[in-house]
CSV table of C-alpha atoms in Angstrom, one decimal:
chain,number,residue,atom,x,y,z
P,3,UNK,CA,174.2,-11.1,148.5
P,4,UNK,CA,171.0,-9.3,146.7
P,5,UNK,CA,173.2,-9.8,143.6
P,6,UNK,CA,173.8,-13.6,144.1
P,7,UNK,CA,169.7,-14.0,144.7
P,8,UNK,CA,169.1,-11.8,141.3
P,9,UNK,CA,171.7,-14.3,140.0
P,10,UNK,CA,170.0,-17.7,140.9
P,11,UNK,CA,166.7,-16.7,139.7
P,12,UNK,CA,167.7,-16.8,136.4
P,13,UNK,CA,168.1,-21.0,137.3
P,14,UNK,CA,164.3,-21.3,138.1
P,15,UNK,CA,162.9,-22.4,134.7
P,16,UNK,CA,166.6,-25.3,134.3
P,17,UNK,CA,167.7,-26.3,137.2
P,18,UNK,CA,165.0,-28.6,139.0
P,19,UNK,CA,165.5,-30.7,141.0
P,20,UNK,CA,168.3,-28.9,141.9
P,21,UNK,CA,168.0,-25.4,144.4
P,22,UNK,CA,168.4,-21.8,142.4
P,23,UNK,CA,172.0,-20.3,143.9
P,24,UNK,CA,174.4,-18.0,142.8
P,25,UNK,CA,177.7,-16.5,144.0
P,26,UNK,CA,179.5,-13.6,143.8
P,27,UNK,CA,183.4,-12.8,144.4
P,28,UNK,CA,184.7,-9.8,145.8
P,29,UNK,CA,188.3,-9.1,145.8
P,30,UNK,CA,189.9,-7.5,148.7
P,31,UNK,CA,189.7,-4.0,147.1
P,32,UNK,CA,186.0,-4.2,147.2
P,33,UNK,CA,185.4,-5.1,143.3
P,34,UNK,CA,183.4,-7.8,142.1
P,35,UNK,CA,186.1,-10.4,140.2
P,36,UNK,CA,183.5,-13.4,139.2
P,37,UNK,CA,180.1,-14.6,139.0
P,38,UNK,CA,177.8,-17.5,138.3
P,39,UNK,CA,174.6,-19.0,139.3
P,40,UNK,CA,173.6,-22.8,139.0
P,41,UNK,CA,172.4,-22.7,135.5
P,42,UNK,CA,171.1,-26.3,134.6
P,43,UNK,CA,170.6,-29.6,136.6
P,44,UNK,CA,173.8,-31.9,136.3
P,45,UNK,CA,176.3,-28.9,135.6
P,46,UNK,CA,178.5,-26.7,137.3
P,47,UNK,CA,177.2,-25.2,140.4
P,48,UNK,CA,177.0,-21.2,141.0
P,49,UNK,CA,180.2,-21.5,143.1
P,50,UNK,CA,182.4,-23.4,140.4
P,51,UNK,CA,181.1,-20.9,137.7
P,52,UNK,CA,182.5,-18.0,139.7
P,53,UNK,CA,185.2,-19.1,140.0
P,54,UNK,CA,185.8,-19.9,137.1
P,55,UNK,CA,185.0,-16.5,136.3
P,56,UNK,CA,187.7,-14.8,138.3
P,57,UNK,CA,190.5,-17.5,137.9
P,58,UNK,CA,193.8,-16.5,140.0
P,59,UNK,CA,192.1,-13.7,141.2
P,60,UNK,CA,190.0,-15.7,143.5
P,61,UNK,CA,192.9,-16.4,146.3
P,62,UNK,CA,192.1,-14.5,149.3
P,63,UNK,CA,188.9,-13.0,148.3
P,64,UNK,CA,185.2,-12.8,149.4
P,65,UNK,CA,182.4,-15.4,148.6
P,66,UNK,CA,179.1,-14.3,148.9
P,67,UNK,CA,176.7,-18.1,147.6
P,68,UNK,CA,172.5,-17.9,148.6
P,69,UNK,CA,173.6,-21.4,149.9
P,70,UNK,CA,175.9,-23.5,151.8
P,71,UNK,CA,178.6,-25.4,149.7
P,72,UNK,CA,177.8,-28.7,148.8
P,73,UNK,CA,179.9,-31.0,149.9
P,74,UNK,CA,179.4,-34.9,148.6
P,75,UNK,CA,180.1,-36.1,145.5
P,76,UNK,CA,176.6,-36.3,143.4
P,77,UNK,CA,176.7,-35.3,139.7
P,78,UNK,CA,179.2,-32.4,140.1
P,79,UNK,CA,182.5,-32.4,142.9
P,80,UNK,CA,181.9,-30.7,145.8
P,81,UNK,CA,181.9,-26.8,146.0
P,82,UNK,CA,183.2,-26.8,148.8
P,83,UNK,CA,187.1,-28.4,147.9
P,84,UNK,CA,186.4,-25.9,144.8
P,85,UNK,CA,186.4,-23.1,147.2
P,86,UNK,CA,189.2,-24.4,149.3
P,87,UNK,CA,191.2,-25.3,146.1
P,88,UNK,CA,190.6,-21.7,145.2
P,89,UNK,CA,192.8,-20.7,148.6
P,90,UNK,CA,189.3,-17.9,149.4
P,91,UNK,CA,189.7,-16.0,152.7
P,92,UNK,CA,185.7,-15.9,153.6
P,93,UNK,CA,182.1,-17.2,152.8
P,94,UNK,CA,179.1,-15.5,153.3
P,95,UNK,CA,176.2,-17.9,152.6
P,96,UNK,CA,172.7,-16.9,152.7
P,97,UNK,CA,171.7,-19.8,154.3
P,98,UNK,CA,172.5,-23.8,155.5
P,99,UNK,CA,171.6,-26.4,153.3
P,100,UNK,CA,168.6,-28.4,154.2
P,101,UNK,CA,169.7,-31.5,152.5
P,102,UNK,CA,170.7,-34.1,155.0
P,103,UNK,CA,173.5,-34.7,153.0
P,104,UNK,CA,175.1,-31.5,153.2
P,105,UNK,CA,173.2,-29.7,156.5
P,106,UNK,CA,176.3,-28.1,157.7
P,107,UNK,CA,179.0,-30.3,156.6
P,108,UNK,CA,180.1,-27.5,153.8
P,109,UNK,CA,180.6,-24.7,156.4
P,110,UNK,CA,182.6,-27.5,158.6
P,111,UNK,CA,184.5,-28.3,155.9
P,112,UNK,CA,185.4,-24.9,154.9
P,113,UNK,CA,186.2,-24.1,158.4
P,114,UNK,CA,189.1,-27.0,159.1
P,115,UNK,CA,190.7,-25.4,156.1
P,116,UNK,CA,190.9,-21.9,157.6
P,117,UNK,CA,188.5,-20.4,155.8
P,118,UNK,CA,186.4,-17.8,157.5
P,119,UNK,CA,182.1,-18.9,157.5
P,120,UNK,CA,179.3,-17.0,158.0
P,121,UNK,CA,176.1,-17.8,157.4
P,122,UNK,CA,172.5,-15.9,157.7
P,123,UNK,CA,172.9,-13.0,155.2
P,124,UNK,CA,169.5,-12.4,153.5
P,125,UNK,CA,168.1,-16.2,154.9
P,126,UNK,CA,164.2,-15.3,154.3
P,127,UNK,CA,165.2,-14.1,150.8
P,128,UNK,CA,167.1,-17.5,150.3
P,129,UNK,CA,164.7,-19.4,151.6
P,130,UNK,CA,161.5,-17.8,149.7
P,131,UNK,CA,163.6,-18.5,146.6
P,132,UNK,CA,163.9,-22.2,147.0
P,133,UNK,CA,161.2,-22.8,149.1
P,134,UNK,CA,159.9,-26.4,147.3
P,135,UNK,CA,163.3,-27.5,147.7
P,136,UNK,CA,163.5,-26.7,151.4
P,137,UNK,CA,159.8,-27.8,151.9
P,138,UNK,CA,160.9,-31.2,150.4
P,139,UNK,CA,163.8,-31.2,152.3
P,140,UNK,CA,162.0,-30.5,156.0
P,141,UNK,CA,159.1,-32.0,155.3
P,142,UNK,CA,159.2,-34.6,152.7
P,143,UNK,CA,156.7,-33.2,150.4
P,144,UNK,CA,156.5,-30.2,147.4
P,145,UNK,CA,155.3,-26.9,147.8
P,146,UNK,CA,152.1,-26.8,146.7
P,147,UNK,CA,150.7,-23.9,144.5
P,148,UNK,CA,146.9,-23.9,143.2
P,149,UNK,CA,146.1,-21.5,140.1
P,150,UNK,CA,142.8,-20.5,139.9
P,151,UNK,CA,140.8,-18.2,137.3
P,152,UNK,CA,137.7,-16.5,138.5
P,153,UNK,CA,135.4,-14.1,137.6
P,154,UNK,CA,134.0,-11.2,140.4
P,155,UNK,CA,132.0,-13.3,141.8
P,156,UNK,CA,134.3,-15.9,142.4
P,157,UNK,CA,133.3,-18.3,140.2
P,158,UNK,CA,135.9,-20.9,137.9
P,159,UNK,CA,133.4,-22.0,135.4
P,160,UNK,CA,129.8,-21.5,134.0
P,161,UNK,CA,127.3,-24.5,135.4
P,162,UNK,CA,128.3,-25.9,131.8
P,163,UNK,CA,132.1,-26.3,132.6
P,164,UNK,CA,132.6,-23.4,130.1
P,165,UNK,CA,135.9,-21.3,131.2
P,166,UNK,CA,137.6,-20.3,128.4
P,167,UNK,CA,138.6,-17.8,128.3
P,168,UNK,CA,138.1,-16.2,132.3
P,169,UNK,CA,141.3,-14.4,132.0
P,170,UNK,CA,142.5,-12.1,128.9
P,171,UNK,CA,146.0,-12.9,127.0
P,172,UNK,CA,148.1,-11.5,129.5
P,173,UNK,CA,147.0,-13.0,132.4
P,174,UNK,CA,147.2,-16.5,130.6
P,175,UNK,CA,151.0,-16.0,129.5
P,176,UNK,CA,151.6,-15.7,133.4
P,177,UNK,CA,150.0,-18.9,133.9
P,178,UNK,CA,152.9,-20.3,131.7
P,179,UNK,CA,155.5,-18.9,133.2
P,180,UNK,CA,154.3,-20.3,136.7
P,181,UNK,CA,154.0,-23.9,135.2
P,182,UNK,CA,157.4,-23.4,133.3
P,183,UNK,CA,158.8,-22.9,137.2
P,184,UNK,CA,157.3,-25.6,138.5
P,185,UNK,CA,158.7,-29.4,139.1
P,186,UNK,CA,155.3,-30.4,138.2
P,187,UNK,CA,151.6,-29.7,136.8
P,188,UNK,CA,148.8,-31.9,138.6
P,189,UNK,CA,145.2,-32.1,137.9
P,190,UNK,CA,142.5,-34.5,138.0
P,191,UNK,CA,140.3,-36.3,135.8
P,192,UNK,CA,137.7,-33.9,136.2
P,193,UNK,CA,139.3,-31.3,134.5
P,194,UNK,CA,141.1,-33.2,131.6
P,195,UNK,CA,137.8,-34.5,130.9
P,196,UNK,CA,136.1,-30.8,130.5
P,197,UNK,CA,139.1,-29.2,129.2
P,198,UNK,CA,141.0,-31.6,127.6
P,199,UNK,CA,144.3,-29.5,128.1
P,200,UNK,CA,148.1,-30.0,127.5
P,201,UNK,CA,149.2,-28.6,130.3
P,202,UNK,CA,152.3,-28.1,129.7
P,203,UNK,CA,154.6,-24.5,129.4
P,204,UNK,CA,154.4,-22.9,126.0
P,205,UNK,CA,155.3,-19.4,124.5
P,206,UNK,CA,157.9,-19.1,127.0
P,207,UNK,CA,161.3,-16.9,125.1
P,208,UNK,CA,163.6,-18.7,127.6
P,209,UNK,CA,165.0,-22.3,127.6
P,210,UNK,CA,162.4,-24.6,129.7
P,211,UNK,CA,162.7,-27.5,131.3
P,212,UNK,CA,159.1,-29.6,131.1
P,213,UNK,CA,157.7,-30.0,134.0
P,214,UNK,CA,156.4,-33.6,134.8
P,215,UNK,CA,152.4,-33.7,134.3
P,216,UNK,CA,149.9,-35.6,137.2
P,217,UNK,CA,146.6,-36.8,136.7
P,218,UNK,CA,144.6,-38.0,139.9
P,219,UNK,CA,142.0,-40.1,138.8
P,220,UNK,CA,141.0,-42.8,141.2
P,221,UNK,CA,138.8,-45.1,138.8
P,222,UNK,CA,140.8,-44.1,135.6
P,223,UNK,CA,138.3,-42.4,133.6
P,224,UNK,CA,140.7,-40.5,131.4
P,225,UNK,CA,140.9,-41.5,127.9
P,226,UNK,CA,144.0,-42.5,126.2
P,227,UNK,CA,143.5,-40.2,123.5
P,228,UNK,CA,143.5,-37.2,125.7
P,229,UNK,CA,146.2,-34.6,125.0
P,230,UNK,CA,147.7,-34.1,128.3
P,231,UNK,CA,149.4,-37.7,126.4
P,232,UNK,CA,150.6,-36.0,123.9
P,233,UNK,CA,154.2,-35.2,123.9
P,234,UNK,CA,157.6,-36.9,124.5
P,235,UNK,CA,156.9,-36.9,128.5
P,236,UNK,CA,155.4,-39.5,130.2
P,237,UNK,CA,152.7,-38.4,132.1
P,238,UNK,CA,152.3,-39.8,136.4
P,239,UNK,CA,148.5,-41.3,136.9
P,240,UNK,CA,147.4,-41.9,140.4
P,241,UNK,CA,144.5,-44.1,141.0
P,242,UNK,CA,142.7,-46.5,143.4
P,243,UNK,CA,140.7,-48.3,141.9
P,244,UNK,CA,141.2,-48.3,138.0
P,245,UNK,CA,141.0,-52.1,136.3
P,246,UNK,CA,143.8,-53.9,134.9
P,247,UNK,CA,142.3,-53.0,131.8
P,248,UNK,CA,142.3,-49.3,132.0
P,249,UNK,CA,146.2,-49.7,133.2
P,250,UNK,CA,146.9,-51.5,129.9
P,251,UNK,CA,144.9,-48.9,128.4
P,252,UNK,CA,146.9,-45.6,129.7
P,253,UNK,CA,150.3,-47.3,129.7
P,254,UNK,CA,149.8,-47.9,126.1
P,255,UNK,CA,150.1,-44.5,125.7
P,256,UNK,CA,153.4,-43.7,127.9
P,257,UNK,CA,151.6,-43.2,131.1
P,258,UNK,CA,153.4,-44.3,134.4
P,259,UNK,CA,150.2,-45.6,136.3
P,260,UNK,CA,150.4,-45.8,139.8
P,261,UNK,CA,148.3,-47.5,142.6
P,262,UNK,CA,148.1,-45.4,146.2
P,263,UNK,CA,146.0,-46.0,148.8
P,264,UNK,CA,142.2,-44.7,148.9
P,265,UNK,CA,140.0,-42.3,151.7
P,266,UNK,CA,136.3,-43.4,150.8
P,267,UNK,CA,137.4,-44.3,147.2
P,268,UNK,CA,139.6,-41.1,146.7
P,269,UNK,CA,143.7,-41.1,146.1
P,270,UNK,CA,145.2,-39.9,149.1
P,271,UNK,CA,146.7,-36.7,148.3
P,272,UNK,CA,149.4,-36.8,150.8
P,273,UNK,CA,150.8,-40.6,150.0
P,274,UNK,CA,150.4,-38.5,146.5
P,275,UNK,CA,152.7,-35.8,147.3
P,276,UNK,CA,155.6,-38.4,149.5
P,277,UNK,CA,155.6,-40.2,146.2
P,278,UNK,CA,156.2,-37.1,144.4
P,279,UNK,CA,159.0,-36.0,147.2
P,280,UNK,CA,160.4,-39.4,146.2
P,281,UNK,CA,160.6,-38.4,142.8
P,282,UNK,CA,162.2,-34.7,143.4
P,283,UNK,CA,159.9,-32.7,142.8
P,284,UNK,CA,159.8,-29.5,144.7
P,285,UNK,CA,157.0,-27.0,143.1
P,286,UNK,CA,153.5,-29.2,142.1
P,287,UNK,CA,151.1,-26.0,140.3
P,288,UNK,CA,147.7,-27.4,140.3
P,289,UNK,CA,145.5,-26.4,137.8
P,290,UNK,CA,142.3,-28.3,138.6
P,291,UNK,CA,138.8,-28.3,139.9
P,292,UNK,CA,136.8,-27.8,142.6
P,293,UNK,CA,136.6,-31.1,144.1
P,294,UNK,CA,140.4,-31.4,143.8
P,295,UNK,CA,141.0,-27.9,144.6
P,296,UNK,CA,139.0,-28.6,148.2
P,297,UNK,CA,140.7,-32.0,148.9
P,298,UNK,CA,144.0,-30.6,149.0
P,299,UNK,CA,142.6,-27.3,151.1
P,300,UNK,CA,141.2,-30.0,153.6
P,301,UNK,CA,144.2,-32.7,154.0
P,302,UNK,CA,146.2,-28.8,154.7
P,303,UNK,CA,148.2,-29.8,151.6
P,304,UNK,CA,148.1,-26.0,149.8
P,305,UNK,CA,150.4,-24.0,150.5
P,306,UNK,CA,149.8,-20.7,148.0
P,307,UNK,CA,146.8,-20.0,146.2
P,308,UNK,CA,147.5,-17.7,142.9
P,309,UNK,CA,144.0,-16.6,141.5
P,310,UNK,CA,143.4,-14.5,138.2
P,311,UNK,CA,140.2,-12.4,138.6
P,312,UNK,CA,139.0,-11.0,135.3
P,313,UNK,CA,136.6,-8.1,135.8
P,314,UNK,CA,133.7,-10.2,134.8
P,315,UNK,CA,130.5,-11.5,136.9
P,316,UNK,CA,129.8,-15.2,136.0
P,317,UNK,CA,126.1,-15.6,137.9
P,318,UNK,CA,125.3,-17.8,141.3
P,319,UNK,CA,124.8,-21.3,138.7
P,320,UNK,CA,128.9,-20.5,137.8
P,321,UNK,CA,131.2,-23.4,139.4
P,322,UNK,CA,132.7,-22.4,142.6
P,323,UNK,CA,136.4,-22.4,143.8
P,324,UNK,CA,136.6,-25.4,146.4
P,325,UNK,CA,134.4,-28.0,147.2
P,326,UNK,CA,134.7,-28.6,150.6
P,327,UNK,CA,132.6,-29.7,153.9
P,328,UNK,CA,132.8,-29.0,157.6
P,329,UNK,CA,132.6,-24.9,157.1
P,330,UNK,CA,129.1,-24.3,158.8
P,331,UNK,CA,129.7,-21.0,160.5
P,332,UNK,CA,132.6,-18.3,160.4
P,333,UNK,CA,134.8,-19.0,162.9
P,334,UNK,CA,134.9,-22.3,160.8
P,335,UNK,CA,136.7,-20.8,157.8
P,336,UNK,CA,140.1,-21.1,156.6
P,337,UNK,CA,141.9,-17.6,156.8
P,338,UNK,CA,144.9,-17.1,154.1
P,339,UNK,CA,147.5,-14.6,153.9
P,340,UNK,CA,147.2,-12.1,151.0
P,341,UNK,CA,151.3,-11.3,150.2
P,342,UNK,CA,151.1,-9.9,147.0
P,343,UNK,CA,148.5,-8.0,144.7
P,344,UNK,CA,149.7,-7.5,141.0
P,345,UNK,CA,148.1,-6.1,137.6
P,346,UNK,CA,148.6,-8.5,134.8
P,347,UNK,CA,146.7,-7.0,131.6
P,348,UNK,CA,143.1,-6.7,132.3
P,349,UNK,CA,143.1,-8.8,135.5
P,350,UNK,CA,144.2,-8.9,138.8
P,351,UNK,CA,147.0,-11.5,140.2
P,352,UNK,CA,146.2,-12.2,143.6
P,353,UNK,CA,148.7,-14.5,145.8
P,354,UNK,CA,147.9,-15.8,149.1
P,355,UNK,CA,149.5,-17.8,151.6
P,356,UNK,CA,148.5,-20.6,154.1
P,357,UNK,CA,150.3,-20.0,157.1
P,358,UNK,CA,148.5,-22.9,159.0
């Protein structure tokens, strides 16, 4: 099963809005006979690629998959009349498939044929790999990842807006490879406004599949010439109170402008993230500002914080993380999680979790 897993990460930058999963076969002797992992949206699944790996050999053998079987018809057949096609004696999945439309119906299925099921092998390790698809899945929303590059001292910017660059070389190819694993990139209007960036994954030696690009902006201040517009994807605007002008304006450009409701004159940033769900997105990186940054902290809409922090002291006028009220003393604050502390070039990578 810790081969399948290595297998389906090698889906994460292809397959949205699909899950990562991979399979292994193991003949009755004990040998591996076939392999595969779901390599792009709308093709064959892990399961049908290992099989199709180990051909004949597959009758009476093992099936270790980091998820249940699908099966429904959507844009493949289901795995699981693959398997049973195949005449396998057992399936070991990693875990049950949150999607309502399989939730146990694979293992069922597999089971009225005679096929022997288990189910649990390595779940956490399953679930950490795909957890936007099973946050979407339980909970109708995307996992929700801010990025954040800081000095010492904490700070994102100098009093200016000034932040490039916070973070050496190193540290900024990471950042692409997080947005090239996401579903989407969101932001807001502040920051396109400062920074005027792309923000989309470059530089990346691997095929990538363009993740979609959000601007919050609730009076629709971005200009149509900005570069985040740039490119062959349309780009998601959410507003609330933009004119009928600045729509006309933006969808000149290819933008999909979109009306949600408003809290005192801001976009809701959980209707935000249900339409999102809607759209099937499972990983939203934000790389904004503070104001942003703090809404999403207070509506308890981030989920993992990744910050960069360069070995540089920015001064008490630098820009601050979050923007945020209602912390007055310290039992007030928000505790995270540190899970992982890594070394990229001349900076620190350090990842925390929100486990409220």
């Amino acid at each position: 099963m810790a081969r399948a897993l290595q297998l389906a990460r090698r889906g994460r930058f292809t397959t949205n809005p699909n899950p990562n999963v991979g399979c292994v076969i193991v003949g009755p002797d004990g040998a591996t006979i076939g392999e595969g992992w779901h390599e792009r949206a709308g093709e064959g699944h892990a399961e049908v690629n290992a099989l199709s790996a180990a051909g004949a050999k597959a009758k009476g053998a093992t099936v270790y998959v980091t998820l249940e079987p699908c099966s429904h018809h959507g844009r493949t057949a289901p795995c699981a009349d693959a398997l049973i096609a195949a005449d396998v004696a057992r399936v070991i999945c990693a875990m049950q498939d949150p999607n309502p439309q399989v939730a146990g119906a694979g293992i069922n299925k597999l089971s009225a044929a005679g096929i022997e099921v288990q189910s649990g092998l390595l779940e956490a390790e399953a679930r950490e790999l795909n957890r936007g698809f099973v946050m979407r899945m339980e909970r109708q929303r995307p996992w929700v990842r801010v990025k954040l590059a800081v000095g010492l001292d904490g700070r994102t910017a100098m009093a200016t807006g000034e932040s490039k660059w916070i973070t050496g070389a190193a540290a900024r190819a990471d950042v692409h490879r997080l947005r090239a694993a996401s579903s989407a990139i969101l932001t807001g209007s502040g920051t396109v406004l400062a920074d005027n960036p792309r923000l989309n994954a470059r530089d990346i030696m691997t095929e990538v599949k363009q993740p979609l690009r959000v601007v919050v902006d609730s009076s629709l201040r971005v200009p149509a010439d900005a570069k985040i517009f740039n490119g062959d994807d349309a780009v998601r605007v959410y507003h609330v109170l933009g004119s009928a002008d600045d729509v006309a304006r933006l969808e000149a450009v290819g933008a999909v402008v979109v009306q949600m409701p408003g809290i005192d004159g801001h976009v809701d940033l959980n209707a935000v993230m249900r339409d999102l769900a809607g759209l099937q997105i499972n990983d939203v990186l934000v790389e904004a500002g503070s104001v942003l940054n703090g809404g999403l902290l207070t509506a308890g809409l981030l989920d993992e914080l990744v910050v960069y922090q360069a070995a540089k002291i920015m001064g008490a006028n630098a820009r601050g993380m979050f923007t945020m009220g209602g912390i007055e003393a310290m039992s007030d604050s928000i505790q995270l999680d540190l899970v992982e502390t890594r070394r990229v070039g001349n900076d620190l990578r350090l990842t925390y979790r929100n486990s409220n």
